[in-house]
PDB file of C-alpha atoms in Angstrom:
ATOM      1  CA  UNK A   1      -3.893  37.724  25.270  1.00 57.00           C
ATOM      2  CA  UNK A   2      -7.437  36.797  24.907  1.00 70.00           C
ATOM      3  CA  UNK A   3      -9.209  33.132  25.328  1.00 78.00           C
ATOM      4  CA  UNK A   4      -9.764  33.206  21.493  1.00 75.00           C
ATOM      5  CA  UNK A   5      -6.407  34.166  20.674  1.00 74.00           C
ATOM      6  CA  UNK A   6      -5.157  31.359  22.960  1.00 75.00           C
ATOM      7  CA  UNK A   7      -7.519  28.857  21.062  1.00 87.00           C
ATOM      8  CA  UNK A   8      -6.427  30.020  17.686  1.00 83.00           C
ATOM      9  CA  UNK A   9      -3.256  29.351  19.086  1.00 88.00           C
ATOM     10  CA  UNK A  10      -3.288  26.200  20.133  1.00 92.00           C
ATOM     11  CA  UNK A  11      -5.028  25.142  16.847  1.00 92.00           C
ATOM     12  CA  UNK A  12      -2.137  26.169  14.719  1.00 93.00           C
ATOM     13  CA  UNK A  13       0.151  24.776  17.052  1.00 94.00           C
ATOM     14  CA  UNK A  14      -1.849  20.900  16.600  1.00 95.00           C
ATOM     15  CA  UNK A  15      -2.198  21.611  13.019  1.00 96.00           C
ATOM     16  CA  UNK A  16       1.496  22.583  12.489  1.00 95.00           C
ATOM     17  CA  UNK A  17       2.474  19.690  14.678  1.00 97.00           C
ATOM     18  CA  UNK A  18       0.257  17.638  12.390  1.00 97.00           C
ATOM     19  CA  UNK A  19       1.643  18.631   9.472  1.00 96.00           C
ATOM     20  CA  UNK A  20       5.469  17.938  10.612  1.00 96.00           C
ATOM     21  CA  UNK A  21       3.915  14.158  11.670  1.00 98.00           C
ATOM     22  CA  UNK A  22       2.136  13.667   7.763  1.00 98.00           C
ATOM     23  CA  UNK A  23       5.174  15.342   6.493  1.00 96.00           C
ATOM     24  CA  UNK A  24       8.046  12.846   8.105  1.00 96.00           C
ATOM     25  CA  UNK A  25       5.261  10.044   7.697  1.00 97.00           C
ATOM     26  CA  UNK A  26       5.858  10.443   4.149  1.00 97.00           C
ATOM     27  CA  UNK A  27       9.465  11.437   4.066  1.00 96.00           C
ATOM     28  CA  UNK A  28      10.149   7.930   5.525  1.00 97.00           C
ATOM     29  CA  UNK A  29       7.822   6.334   3.044  1.00 97.00           C
ATOM     30  CA  UNK A  30       9.677   8.126   0.430  1.00 95.00           C
ATOM     31  CA  UNK A  31      12.984   6.807   1.444  1.00 96.00           C
ATOM     32  CA  UNK A  32      11.487   3.425   1.500  1.00 96.00           C
ATOM     33  CA  UNK A  33       9.884   3.354  -1.990  1.00 95.00           C
ATOM     34  CA  UNK A  34      13.226   4.820  -3.182  1.00 93.00           C
ATOM     35  CA  UNK A  35      15.737   2.165  -1.266  1.00 95.00           C
ATOM     36  CA  UNK A  36      13.798  -0.453   0.080  1.00 95.00           C
ATOM     37  CA  UNK A  37      14.456  -2.421  -3.304  1.00 92.00           C
ATOM     38  CA  UNK A  38      17.729  -2.067  -2.789  1.00 92.00           C
ATOM     39  CA  UNK A  39      18.430  -2.530   1.115  1.00 94.00           C
ATOM     40  CA  UNK A  40      15.596  -4.629   2.569  1.00 93.00           C
ATOM     41  CA  UNK A  41      13.744  -6.387  -0.111  1.00 93.00           C
ATOM     42  CA  UNK A  42      16.403  -7.485  -2.966  1.00 88.00           C
ATOM     43  CA  UNK A  43      14.000  -5.712  -5.695  1.00 78.00           C
ATOM     44  CA  UNK A  44      10.958  -7.559  -4.956  1.00 89.00           C
ATOM     45  CA  UNK A  45       8.601  -5.695  -7.149  1.00 94.00           C
ATOM     46  CA  UNK A  46       5.343  -6.253  -5.190  1.00 96.00           C
ATOM     47  CA  UNK A  47       7.084  -4.558  -1.799  1.00 96.00           C
ATOM     48  CA  UNK A  48       8.064  -1.777  -4.228  1.00 96.00           C
ATOM     49  CA  UNK A  49       4.800  -1.063  -5.672  1.00 97.00           C
ATOM     50  CA  UNK A  50       3.282  -1.527  -2.038  1.00 97.00           C
ATOM     51  CA  UNK A  51       5.742   1.393  -0.761  1.00 97.00           C
ATOM     52  CA  UNK A  52       5.171   3.482  -3.420  1.00 97.00           C
ATOM     53  CA  UNK A  53       0.984   2.936  -2.968  1.00 98.00           C
ATOM     54  CA  UNK A  54       1.659   3.844   0.892  1.00 98.00           C
ATOM     55  CA  UNK A  55       3.968   6.994   0.161  1.00 98.00           C
ATOM     56  CA  UNK A  56       1.002   8.225  -2.263  1.00 98.00           C
ATOM     57  CA  UNK A  57      -1.777   7.626   0.355  1.00 98.00           C
ATOM     58  CA  UNK A  58       0.430   9.506   2.947  1.00 98.00           C
ATOM     59  CA  UNK A  59       1.342  12.114   0.663  1.00 97.00           C
ATOM     60  CA  UNK A  60      -2.703  12.933   0.141  1.00 98.00           C
ATOM     61  CA  UNK A  61      -2.703  12.858   4.156  1.00 98.00           C
ATOM     62  CA  UNK A  62       0.313  15.729   4.056  1.00 97.00           C
ATOM     63  CA  UNK A  63      -1.839  18.003   1.629  1.00 97.00           C
ATOM     64  CA  UNK A  64      -4.824  17.371   3.631  1.00 98.00           C
ATOM     65  CA  UNK A  65      -2.994  18.408   6.453  1.00 98.00           C
ATOM     66  CA  UNK A  66      -1.490  21.301   5.160  1.00 96.00           C
ATOM     67  CA  UNK A  67      -5.045  22.923   3.940  1.00 97.00           C
ATOM     68  CA  UNK A  68      -5.581  22.268   7.299  1.00 97.00           C
ATOM     69  CA  UNK A  69      -2.796  23.699   9.041  1.00 96.00           C
ATOM     70  CA  UNK A  70      -3.577  26.823   5.875  1.00 96.00           C
ATOM     71  CA  UNK A  71      -7.021  26.902   7.922  1.00 95.00           C
ATOM     72  CA  UNK A  72      -5.831  27.442  11.373  1.00 95.00           C
ATOM     73  CA  UNK A  73      -3.430  30.391  10.340  1.00 95.00           C
ATOM     74  CA  UNK A  74      -4.777  34.288  10.361  1.00 93.00           C
ATOM     75  CA  UNK A  75      -5.077  36.007   8.210  1.00 94.00           C
ATOM     76  CA  UNK A  76      -1.379  37.806   7.314  1.00 94.00           C
ATOM     77  CA  UNK A  77       0.407  34.183   8.275  1.00 95.00           C
ATOM     78  CA  UNK A  78      -2.012  32.798   5.288  1.00 96.00           C
ATOM     79  CA  UNK A  79      -0.965  35.606   2.919  1.00 96.00           C
ATOM     80  CA  UNK A  80       2.707  34.996   3.436  1.00 97.00           C
ATOM     81  CA  UNK A  81       2.303  31.004   2.969  1.00 96.00           C
ATOM     82  CA  UNK A  82       0.424  31.737   0.104  1.00 97.00           C
ATOM     83  CA  UNK A  83       2.376  34.092  -1.533  1.00 97.00           C
ATOM     84  CA  UNK A  84       5.468  31.928  -0.867  1.00 97.00           C
ATOM     85  CA  UNK A  85       3.572  29.004  -2.899  1.00 97.00           C
ATOM     86  CA  UNK A  86       2.663  30.739  -5.512  1.00 98.00           C
ATOM     87  CA  UNK A  87       6.068  31.654  -5.687  1.00 98.00           C
ATOM     88  CA  UNK A  88       7.474  28.631  -5.761  1.00 98.00           C
ATOM     89  CA  UNK A  89       5.066  27.001  -8.135  1.00 98.00           C
ATOM     90  CA  UNK A  90       6.410  29.779 -10.549  1.00 98.00           C
ATOM     91  CA  UNK A  91      10.074  29.031  -9.980  1.00 97.00           C
ATOM     92  CA  UNK A  92       9.298  25.375 -10.089  1.00 97.00           C
ATOM     93  CA  UNK A  93       7.629  25.937 -13.602  1.00 97.00           C
ATOM     94  CA  UNK A  94       9.818  28.033 -15.045  1.00 98.00           C
ATOM     95  CA  UNK A  95      12.986  26.861 -13.265  1.00 96.00           C
ATOM     96  CA  UNK A  96      12.249  23.206 -14.082  1.00 96.00           C
ATOM     97  CA  UNK A  97      11.405  23.623 -17.428  1.00 97.00           C
ATOM     98  CA  UNK A  98      14.279  25.660 -18.102  1.00 97.00           C
ATOM     99  CA  UNK A  99      16.514  22.512 -16.595  1.00 97.00           C
ATOM    100  CA  UNK A 100      14.798  20.165 -18.359  1.00 96.00           C
ATOM    101  CA  UNK A 101      15.540  21.712 -21.643  1.00 97.00           C
ATOM    102  CA  UNK A 102      19.053  22.369 -20.925  1.00 97.00           C
ATOM    103  CA  UNK A 103      19.045  18.321 -20.515  1.00 96.00           C
ATOM    104  CA  UNK A 104      17.141  17.945 -23.740  1.00 97.00           C
ATOM    105  CA  UNK A 105      19.228  20.119 -25.924  1.00 97.00           C
ATOM    106  CA  UNK A 106      22.543  18.355 -24.116  1.00 95.00           C
ATOM    107  CA  UNK A 107      24.009  21.974 -22.818  1.00 97.00           C
ATOM    108  CA  UNK A 108      24.431  20.419 -19.515  1.00 96.00           C
ATOM    109  CA  UNK A 109      26.432  16.601 -19.169  1.00 95.00           C
ATOM    110  CA  UNK A 110      24.050  15.121 -16.734  1.00 94.00           C
ATOM    111  CA  UNK A 111      20.518  13.840 -16.548  1.00 94.00           C
ATOM    112  CA  UNK A 112      18.179  16.670 -15.092  1.00 95.00           C
ATOM    113  CA  UNK A 113      16.957  14.778 -11.723  1.00 94.00           C
ATOM    114  CA  UNK A 114      13.467  15.721  -9.815  1.00 93.00           C
ATOM    115  CA  UNK A 115      15.765  15.899  -6.790  1.00 92.00           C
ATOM    116  CA  UNK A 116      17.598  18.832  -7.836  1.00 95.00           C
ATOM    117  CA  UNK A 117      13.613  20.619  -8.305  1.00 95.00           C
ATOM    118  CA  UNK A 118      12.308  19.680  -5.127  1.00 94.00           C
ATOM    119  CA  UNK A 119      15.515  20.793  -3.656  1.00 95.00           C
ATOM    120  CA  UNK A 120      14.993  24.437  -5.718  1.00 96.00           C
ATOM    121  CA  UNK A 121      11.482  24.461  -4.581  1.00 96.00           C
ATOM    122  CA  UNK A 122      12.182  23.807  -0.739  1.00 95.00           C
ATOM    123  CA  UNK A 123      14.818  26.633  -1.071  1.00 97.00           C
ATOM    124  CA  UNK A 124      12.306  29.442  -2.528  1.00 98.00           C
ATOM    125  CA  UNK A 125       9.319  28.489  -0.144  1.00 97.00           C
ATOM    126  CA  UNK A 126      11.733  29.021   2.789  1.00 96.00           C
ATOM    127  CA  UNK A 127      13.360  32.388   1.100  1.00 98.00           C
ATOM    128  CA  UNK A 128       9.563  33.394   0.544  1.00 97.00           C
ATOM    129  CA  UNK A 129       8.154  32.790   3.795  1.00 96.00           C
ATOM    130  CA  UNK A 130      11.343  34.864   5.571  1.00 97.00           C
ATOM    131  CA  UNK A 131      10.976  37.433   3.445  1.00 97.00           C
ATOM    132  CA  UNK A 132       7.133  37.741   3.502  1.00 96.00           C
ATOM    133  CA  UNK A 133       7.624  37.337   7.542  1.00 94.00           C
ATOM    134  CA  UNK A 134      10.003  40.254   7.084  1.00 95.00           C
ATOM    135  CA  UNK A 135       7.736  42.174   5.152  1.00 93.00           C
ATOM    136  CA  UNK A 136       4.834  42.225   7.394  1.00 86.00           C
ATOM    137  CA  UNK A 137       6.436  42.709  10.781  1.00 81.00           C
TER     138      UNK A 137
END
């Protein structure tokens, strides 16, 4: 393997690890923001706001880490990732609005929850990435 290729692979590994750390930190602060007021600080609004602000700041860090990760990928992997993101965005907008309409018009008997949409986006991204990688083998 050439030195240039090794350097690129090392950069991808570094940026993937960095993205995982930022994503993990963001996920933990999301849990803290959602459950801290129930289990840790008994509905103290100041701490809840602080947890949400920290979560947003870590979310910005996660977005920047994602951008750095994409820049480290080679052209094919970047295309697969971007295609998967495009499909996920489309499914999120179309599916999310349809889901909201089902709730607003009382076609479904429960409230449409954002967590359901987040799961749909995640599953769509994973499936799109797998299909994209299989397509370019």
